[in-house]
Amino acid sequence: MQNISFKELSPSETEFTVVDVETTGLSAEKNKIIEVGLVKVVNLKITDTYRTFLNPGTEIPSSISLLTGITNSDVKDAPRFDEVAQQIEDFIGDSILVGHNLRFDYSFLKNEFTKTDLIFKDYTTLCTLKLSRKVLPHLPKKSLGDVRKHLRIRHKNVHRALGDATVTAKVLVKLIKKLKDEFDINTSSELLAFQSLPKTNKTFRIVKKKLAEDFNKLPDKPGVYFFKNTKNKIFYIGKAKSLRARVNNYFSSAAPRKTKKIVRMSSRLGFHRTKSELTALLAEAELIKIHTPPLNTLLKRYSQNYFINICNSRKFPFVKVTTHFDFDGSDYFGPYSNRVTANKMVEIIDRTFQLRECSEREFDKKKRCYLADIERCLAPCVGSSVESIYKLELEKVHDYLSGKNQFAVNRLLHRMKQLSEQKKYEEAAIIRDTVDALLNQLNKSSILAEPINKAKVLFEIKDPAETDFILLLEGKVYIKDYFIDTSYNFEDIIEGYFKCDINLITGMQEKDLEKMKITLSWLVKNRTKVEIHYLKEFNTAEKLFKKLKFK
């Protein structure tokens, strides 16, 4: 059974398995499964699927064949459920089991498992039908077809197990995002509890006159909001893509217990508009530190990202994947949204360049290893004479991580040719696969083409109504028209950079680090909304201003 600690993870950090079954009828006790579809969702993305026909040992009714397109000939040579039960159990693993009207699919799975030698697990379950009733109360019908139309999701292979499971997975992802933005659902335990709240279409009447007046002033724009008590003291701070839509959910009778508590304690409501959701996130984090509101004791978690680290404090640095980012002198590339991509990047680097791959403990033994023998490492452990060559190799790694891959491709093609000539075909095939990964532009999966800690970039966040600007200068973060910090003029900062004002990139503080982490986490999920301008591509501030059209 799944470890209970997963409930404190954010939904984006939680693993889900979406299930759909096609059956010979509606009764789990009397009918059988004829097709199973499973879809794995990790980091709110579909990562794997499983589908199989099943031989029910009985005739499929013509009405079922007409509905699903599955005929007796389709399942004639298919496995029985007990033959694939272990595969299904292994695929689900310890993830949360999800379905649209999950009770139906769950009852069939449970009944089929009881007839095998396996013990059916008591899975943690989540029903997207129940979620839809709470998140989309004004939608007349909540069938999978109605919900996916409302959420503008395409549906292929209707009434087929994998087709329905796939569209349910996409519905799940969209509902989770709406729950975070509109209902402040930030952990999996809150998500699981939310599905069981009473169904309602009603909202509470706001009986406090001042609170109602304050609510009516809220715009349909991004920003931060503050709930205040009778002494006008802020006791809760939140952020929203739409202030009006987000706060409106606080007055729903389907709101979570914590939300209802906030409403009961409130006498007044305040807000500050921002130009983007990202600036609202940044402002929320900073205001919580300033006001220390009692109901914000558990600061929201931001999705875990992955970085490639090159530790410059070592004479012979090596490359590794990390979830940690800090101003510690190391170079950090990324972020990458998942560990698989980051690990693949390091694997390509290890196969292409001749940096060491060993731990500090192994390196200190000063013993030449087999990687040096196959010319995969310069063997700095047995002599410092390679220092200058190592630095050149390190520069080439920096170039590759910055998006320049031609040198890496040429080197690998040359090595593949050598291996083929030596009739080492298996090793040549491995190099060929590495080249394929390179040509698929894997290194472009990073947000930035510069080390994050040294990046000098301007993020232009585009919104249909407004555009927001955030400047990153070697760890210092500047926000245009930022209401919390009015000590600088954004345009003056940019002009100062082009005039080489060193003060702009000194005096980095803990709040700069937190701003960077929040910004990078948001950018990973919202790349299409952002245009990145590298300052090195402009000679003067005037040329940058002309392109941005804000001065």
C-alpha positions in Angstrom: 0.0 0.0 0.0 1.2 3.5 -0.8 3.2 5.3 1.8 1.1 7.9 3.5 3.7 10.6 3.0 2.7 11.1 -0.6 -0.3 13.0 0.6 1.8 15.9 1.6 3.3 16.1 -1.9 1.8 18.6 -4.4 -0.3 17.0 -7.1 2.4 17.8 -9.6 4.8 15.7 -7.6 2.4 12.8 -7.2 2.1 9.7 -9.5 -1.4 8.9 -10.8 -2.6 5.9 -12.9 -5.8 6.5 -14.8 -7.9 3.4 -15.6 -10.7 2.6 -17.9 -12.3 -0.8 -18.7 -14.7 -2.0 -21.3 -17.0 -4.8 -20.2 -19.6 -7.3 -21.3 -22.2 -5.5 -19.1 -22.9 -3.2 -16.2 -22.6 -5.7 -13.3 -19.2 -6.4 -11.9 -20.4 -9.7 -10.4 -22.2 -11.0 -13.5 -20.1 -9.5 -16.3 -16.4 -9.5 -17.4 -13.7 -7.1 -18.5 -12.9 -7.3 -22.3 -10.4 -4.4 -22.5 -8.2 -2.6 -20.0 -6.5 0.8 -20.6 -4.0 2.4 -18.1 -2.3 5.8 -18.4 0.5 6.9 -16.1 0.6 10.6 -15.1 3.8 12.0 -13.6 4.6 15.7 -13.2 1.2 16.3 -14.6 2.3 14.7 -17.9 1.4 11.4 -19.5 4.5 9.2 -19.3 3.4 5.7 -20.1 0.4 3.6 -21.2 -0.8 0.0 -21.1 -3.6 -1.6 -23.1 -4.8 -5.2 -23.6 -7.8 -7.1 -24.8 -9.1 -9.8 -22.4 -10.8 -13.0 -23.2 -14.0 -13.0 -21.0 -14.7 -16.7 -21.5 -18.1 -15.8 -22.8 -19.8 -14.2 -25.8 -19.8 -10.4 -26.1 -23.3 -9.1 -26.5 -24.0 -7.4 -29.8 -25.0 -4.2 -28.1 -21.6 -4.0 -26.5 -19.8 -4.7 -29.8 -21.9 -2.0 -31.4 -21.0 0.5 -28.7 -17.2 -0.3 -28.4 -16.4 -1.9 -31.7 -14.9 -4.9 -29.8 -15.9 -8.2 -31.3 -15.6 -11.8 -30.3 -12.8 -12.3 -32.8 -10.9 -9.5 -31.2 -10.7 -11.2 -27.9 -10.6 -14.9 -29.1 -6.8 -15.2 -28.7 -6.5 -12.5 -26.0 -5.2 -13.5 -22.5 -7.5 -14.1 -19.6 -7.4 -11.6 -16.7 -5.4 -13.8 -14.4 -2.7 -14.0 -17.0 -2.1 -10.2 -17.0 -3.2 -9.4 -13.5 0.5 -9.1 -12.3 1.3 -6.7 -15.2 -1.7 -4.5 -14.3 -0.7 -4.5 -10.6 2.9 -3.7 -11.5 1.9 -0.8 -13.8 -0.4 0.8 -11.1 2.3 0.3 -8.4 1.9 2.7 -5.5 0.2 5.5 -7.6 -3.2 7.0 -6.9 -5.8 5.2 -9.0 -8.0 7.6 -11.1 -11.1 7.2 -13.2 -14.1 9.0 -14.4 -16.9 7.4 -12.4 -14.1 5.3 -10.9 -16.5 3.2 -8.8 -17.6 1.4 -11.9 -14.0 0.5 -13.1 -12.8 -0.2 -9.6 -15.6 -2.7 -8.9 -14.7 -4.7 -12.0 -11.0 -4.7 -11.3 -11.6 -5.8 -7.7 -14.0 -8.5 -8.8 -11.5 -9.8 -11.4 -8.6 -9.7 -8.9 -10.5 -11.8 -6.4 -10.5 -14.7 -8.9 -6.7 -14.7 -9.2 -4.0 -15.7 -6.8 -3.1 -12.1 -6.2 -4.5 -10.0 -3.2 -6.3 -6.9 -4.5 -4.7 -3.8 -3.0 -6.7 -1.2 -1.2 -5.7 1.6 -3.7 -6.0 5.3 -2.9 -8.6 6.5 -5.4 -9.5 9.8 -7.1 -12.6 10.2 -9.2 -12.6 12.9 -11.9 -16.4 12.8 -12.0 -16.6 13.8 -8.4 -14.0 16.5 -9.0 -15.9 17.8 -12.0 -19.1 18.2 -9.9 -17.2 20.5 -7.5 -15.0 22.4 -10.0 -17.5 22.7 -12.8 -20.8 23.1 -10.9 -22.5 25.1 -13.6 -21.9 22.5 -16.3 -25.3 20.8 -16.8 -23.9 17.3 -17.4 -20.6 15.8 -16.1 -20.1 12.8 -18.4 -16.6 12.4 -19.7 -17.7 13.7 -23.1 -19.3 16.8 -21.6 -16.3 17.6 -19.4 -13.7 17.1 -22.1 -15.7 19.3 -24.5 -15.9 22.0 -21.8 -12.2 21.8 -21.2 -11.5 21.7 -24.9 -9.8 18.3 -25.0 -9.8 16.2 -28.1 -11.1 12.6 -27.7 -9.9 9.8 -30.0 -11.2 6.2 -29.8 -14.4 6.9 -27.8 -15.7 3.9 -25.8 -12.3 2.2 -26.0 -10.3 1.6 -22.8 -7.1 3.4 -23.7 -8.8 6.2 -25.6 -11.1 7.0 -22.6 -8.3 6.6 -20.1 -6.1 9.0 -22.0 -8.8 11.7 -22.2 -9.5 11.2 -18.5 -5.8 11.7 -17.8 -6.0 15.0 -19.7 -9.1 16.0 -17.8 -7.3 15.2 -14.5 -4.4 17.5 -15.3 -6.7 20.4 -16.2 -8.8 19.9 -13.1 -5.7 19.8 -10.9 -4.5 23.1 -12.4 -7.9 24.7 -11.9 -8.0 23.4 -8.3 -4.7 25.0 -7.5 -5.5 28.3 -9.1 -9.2 28.6 -8.0 -9.4 26.6 -4.8 -5.9 26.8 -3.4 -5.5 23.0 -3.4 -1.7 22.5 -3.0 -1.3 19.0 -1.6 -2.6 15.6 -2.6 -4.3 15.1 0.7 -6.3 18.3 0.0 -7.1 17.0 -3.5 -8.3 13.7 -2.2 -10.4 15.4 0.5 -11.9 17.9 -2.0 -13.6 15.1 -4.1 -15.7 14.1 -1.1 -17.1 17.6 -0.2 -20.9 17.9 -0.5 -22.1 18.7 -4.0 -23.6 22.2 -4.3 -24.2 25.0 -6.8 -24.8 27.6 -4.1 -22.6 30.3 -2.6 -22.8 31.9 0.8 -24.3 35.3 1.1 -21.6 37.7 2.3 -23.3 39.1 5.4 -20.5 41.5 6.3 -21.2 44.8 4.5 -17.6 46.0 4.3 -16.4 42.5 3.1 -19.0 42.5 0.4 -18.0 46.0 -0.7 -14.4 44.9 -0.8 -15.2 41.8 -2.8 -17.1 43.8 -5.4 -14.0 45.9 -6.1 -11.9 42.8 -7.1 -10.9 42.8 -10.8 -10.7 39.8 -13.2 -6.9 40.3 -13.2 -3.9 38.6 -11.6 -2.7 39.8 -8.2 -2.4 39.1 -4.5 -5.3 39.3 -2.0 -5.4 39.8 1.8 -8.0 38.7 4.3 -8.1 41.0 7.3 -9.6 40.7 10.8 -11.6 43.2 12.9 -8.4 45.0 13.8 -7.5 45.4 10.1 -4.6 43.0 10.5 -3.7 40.7 7.6 -4.1 37.1 8.7 -4.0 35.4 5.2 -2.4 36.2 1.9 -3.1 34.5 -1.5 -2.3 34.9 -5.2 -4.5 34.4 -8.2 -4.6 34.5 -12.0 -8.0 36.2 -11.6 -8.6 37.9 -8.2 -12.4 37.9 -8.6 -12.7 34.3 -9.7 -10.3 33.0 -7.1 -11.8 34.9 -4.1 -15.3 34.0 -5.2 -14.6 30.4 -4.4 -14.0 31.3 -0.8 -17.7 32.0 -0.5 -18.8 28.6 -1.9 -20.5 26.2 0.4 -18.3 23.5 -1.2 -15.2 25.3 -0.1 -12.6 23.3 2.0 -12.7 23.7 5.8 -9.6 25.9 5.9 -11.2 28.3 3.4 -14.4 28.6 5.4 -12.4 29.4 8.5 -10.7 32.2 6.6 -14.1 33.7 5.6 -15.5 33.4 9.2 -12.5 35.3 10.5 -12.6 38.0 7.8 -13.9 41.6 8.2 -12.1 43.3 5.3 -10.5 42.2 2.0 -7.6 43.9 0.3 -5.7 43.3 -3.0 -2.9 44.4 -5.2 -3.0 43.9 -8.9 0.0 42.5 -10.8 0.6 42.2 -14.5 1.1 38.4 -14.5 0.5 35.3 -12.5 4.3 35.1 -12.0 4.6 38.5 -10.4 1.6 37.6 -8.2 3.5 34.5 -7.0 6.6 36.5 -6.3 4.6 39.1 -4.4 2.8 36.5 -2.4 6.0 34.9 -1.2 7.5 38.3 -0.2 4.4 39.6 1.5 4.1 36.5 3.6 7.6 37.1 4.9 6.8 40.8 5.6 3.4 40.3 7.3 3.8 36.7 8.7 0.1 36.0 8.6 -0.9 33.2 11.0 -2.8 31.1 8.4 0.1 31.1 6.0 2.3 29.1 8.3 2.7 26.4 5.6 4.1 28.3 2.7 3.1 26.8 -0.7 5.4 24.3 -2.2 6.7 24.9 -5.7 7.2 22.0 -8.1 10.6 20.3 -7.9 12.9 21.0 -10.8 16.2 19.5 -11.9 19.5 21.2 -12.6 22.8 20.2 -14.1 25.6 21.3 -11.7 29.2 22.0 -12.5 31.1 22.6 -9.2 33.7 25.3 -10.0 35.3 25.1 -6.5 37.0 21.8 -7.6 40.2 21.9 -9.7 38.7 19.2 -12.0 34.9 19.7 -11.9 32.4 17.0 -12.9 28.8 17.1 -14.0 25.9 15.9 -12.0 22.1 16.2 -11.7 20.7 18.0 -8.6 17.4 19.4 -7.3 19.4 21.9 -5.3 20.1 25.5 -6.5 22.1 28.1 -4.6 24.5 30.9 -4.9 27.5 28.7 -4.0 29.9 29.4 -6.9 28.8 26.4 -9.0 27.4 26.8 -12.4 23.8 25.5 -12.7 22.1 24.8 -16.1 18.4 24.2 -16.5 15.9 23.9 -15.0 14.6 20.7 -16.5 11.1 19.6 -15.6 12.0 16.0 -15.0 14.9 13.9 -13.8 14.8 11.6 -16.9 15.7 14.5 -19.2 18.4 15.8 -16.9 19.9 12.4 -16.5 19.9 11.9 -20.3 21.7 15.2 -20.7 24.5 14.1 -18.3 24.7 10.7 -20.0 25.3 12.4 -23.3 28.0 14.6 -21.7 29.7 11.6 -20.2 29.8 9.8 -23.6 30.8 12.9 -25.6 33.3 14.7 -23.4 36.3 13.6 -21.4 35.4 14.9 -17.9 35.8 12.7 -14.9 32.7 10.8 -13.7 33.9 9.5 -10.4 33.0 10.7 -6.9 35.4 12.7 -4.7 36.3 9.6 -2.7 37.3 7.6 -5.9 39.1 10.6 -7.3 41.2 10.9 -4.2 42.5 7.3 -4.5 44.5 8.6 -7.6 44.0 5.3 -9.5 43.5 5.3 -13.3 40.1 3.6 -14.2 38.8 1.9 -17.3 37.1 5.1 -18.5 40.5 6.6 -19.1 41.5 3.4 -21.0 38.5 3.8 -23.4 39.3 7.5 -23.8 36.2 8.6 -22.0 38.1 10.5 -19.3 41.3 12.6 -19.3 42.4 10.9 -16.0 43.1 14.0 -14.0 43.3 11.7 -10.9 46.8 10.5 -11.9 48.3 13.8 -12.9 47.6 17.6 -13.2 49.4 17.9 -16.6 46.0 17.7 -18.3 44.6 20.8 -16.5 44.7 23.0 -19.6 43.1 20.3 -21.8 40.5 19.7 -19.1 39.6 23.4 -19.0 39.1 23.3 -22.8 36.9 20.2 -22.5 34.9 22.0 -19.7 34.4 25.0 -22.0 33.0 22.7 -24.7 30.6 21.2 -22.1 29.4 24.7 -21.3 28.9 25.4 -25.0 26.8 22.2 -25.4 24.6 23.0 -22.3 24.1 26.5 -23.8 22.6 25.0 -26.9 25.6 24.6 -29.2 25.8 21.0 -30.2 27.7 20.9 -33.5 31.0 20.1 -31.9 29.5 17.3 -29.9 27.8 15.8 -32.9 31.0 15.9 -35.0 33.0 14.3 -32.2 30.5 11.5 -31.8 30.2 10.8 -35.5 34.0 10.5 -35.7 34.0 8.1 -32.8 31.2 6.0 -34.3 33.1 5.7 -37.5 36.2 4.5 -35.7 34.2 1.9 -33.7 32.6 0.6 -36.9 36.0 0.3 -38.6 37.2 -1.7 -35.5 34.0 -3.9 -35.9 32.8 -2.8 -32.5 29.2 -2.6 -33.7 27.4 -2.6 -30.3 29.5 0.3 -29.0 29.0 2.1 -32.3 25.2 1.6 -32.0 25.3 3.2 -28.5 27.1 6.3 -30.0 24.5 6.4 -32.8 21.7 6.5 -30.2 23.5 9.3 -28.5 23.8 11.3 -31.7 20.0 10.8 -32.3 19.3 12.3 -28.9 21.5 15.2 -29.7 19.8 15.8 -33.1 16.5 15.7 -31.3 17.5 19.0 -29.7 17.4 17.5 -26.1 19.7 20.3 -24.9 17.1 22.8 -25.9 14.8 21.4 -23.2 16.5 23.7 -20.7 14.8 27.1 -20.0 18.0 29.1 -20.3 21.0 28.9 -22.7 23.3 30.3 -20.0 24.2 29.2 -16.5 21.3 30.3 -14.3 23.7 31.8 -11.7 25.4 33.9 -14.4 22.4 34.6 -16.6 21.8 38.1 -17.8 18.4 37.9 -19.3 15.1 39.7 -19.6 11.9 37.7 -19.4 8.9 39.2 -21.4 5.8 37.5 -20.0 3.0 38.0 -22.5 -0.6 38.2 -21.6 -3.6 39.1 -23.8 -4.2 42.3 -21.8 -0.7 43.2 -20.4 3.0 42.4 -20.6 5.2 41.8 -17.6 9.0 42.1 -17.5 11.4 40.4 -15.1 15.2 41.0 -15.3 17.7 38.5 -14.1 21.3 39.8 -13.6 23.7 37.1 -12.2 21.3 36.3 -9.3 19.7 39.7 -8.8 16.0 39.9 -9.7 14.4 43.1 -10.8 10.6 43.4 -11.6 9.1 46.2 -13.7 6.6 48.4 -11.7 6.9 46.1 -8.7 4.7 47.6 -5.9 6.6 46.0 -3.1 10.0 47.5 -4.0 10.0 51.0 -5.4 13.7 51.7 -4.6 14.7 51.4 -8.3 13.5 52.3 -11.8 13.4 49.3 -14.1 14.6 51.2 -17.1 17.5 52.7 -15.1 18.6 49.3 -14.1 18.9 48.1 -17.7 20.7 51.3 -18.7 23.1 50.7 -15.7 23.9 47.2 -17.0 24.9 48.5 -20.4 27.1 51.1 -18.6 28.7 48.3 -16.7 27.5 49.3 -13.2 28.9 46.5 -11.0 26.6 47.4 -8.1 23.6 45.9 -10.0 24.9 42.4 -9.5 26.3 42.7 -6.0 24.6 42.3 -2.6 22.5 39.3 -3.5 20.1 38.3 -0.7 18.1 35.3 0.3 15.0 36.9 -1.2 16.7 37.0 -4.6 17.4 33.3 -4.4 13.7 32.6 -3.5 12.6 34.8 -6.4 14.8 32.9 -8.8 13.4 29.6 -7.6 9.8 30.7 -7.9 10.5 32.3 -11.3 12.2 29.2 -12.7 9.5 26.8 -11.4 6.8 29.0 -13.1 8.8 29.2 -16.4 9.1 25.4 -16.7 5.3 25.2 -16.8 4.6 28.3 -18.9 7.3 28.4 -21.5 4.9 29.4 -24.3 3.9 32.5 -22.5 7.5 33.8 -22.2 10.0 35.4 -24.6 13.5 35.4 -23.4 15.9 38.2 -24.3 19.6 37.7 -23.7 21.3 41.0 -22.9 24.5 39.9 -24.7 22.5 40.1 -28.0 22.1 43.9 -27.6 24.8 46.6 -27.8 22.8 49.3 -26.1 19.8 49.8 -23.8 18.2 51.8 -26.6 18.1 48.8 -28.9 16.6 46.6 -26.3 14.0 49.3 -25.4 13.1 49.6 -29.1 12.4 45.9 -29.4 10.4 45.8 -26.2 8.5 49.0 -27.0 8.2 50.0 -23.4 10.2 53.2 -23.5 
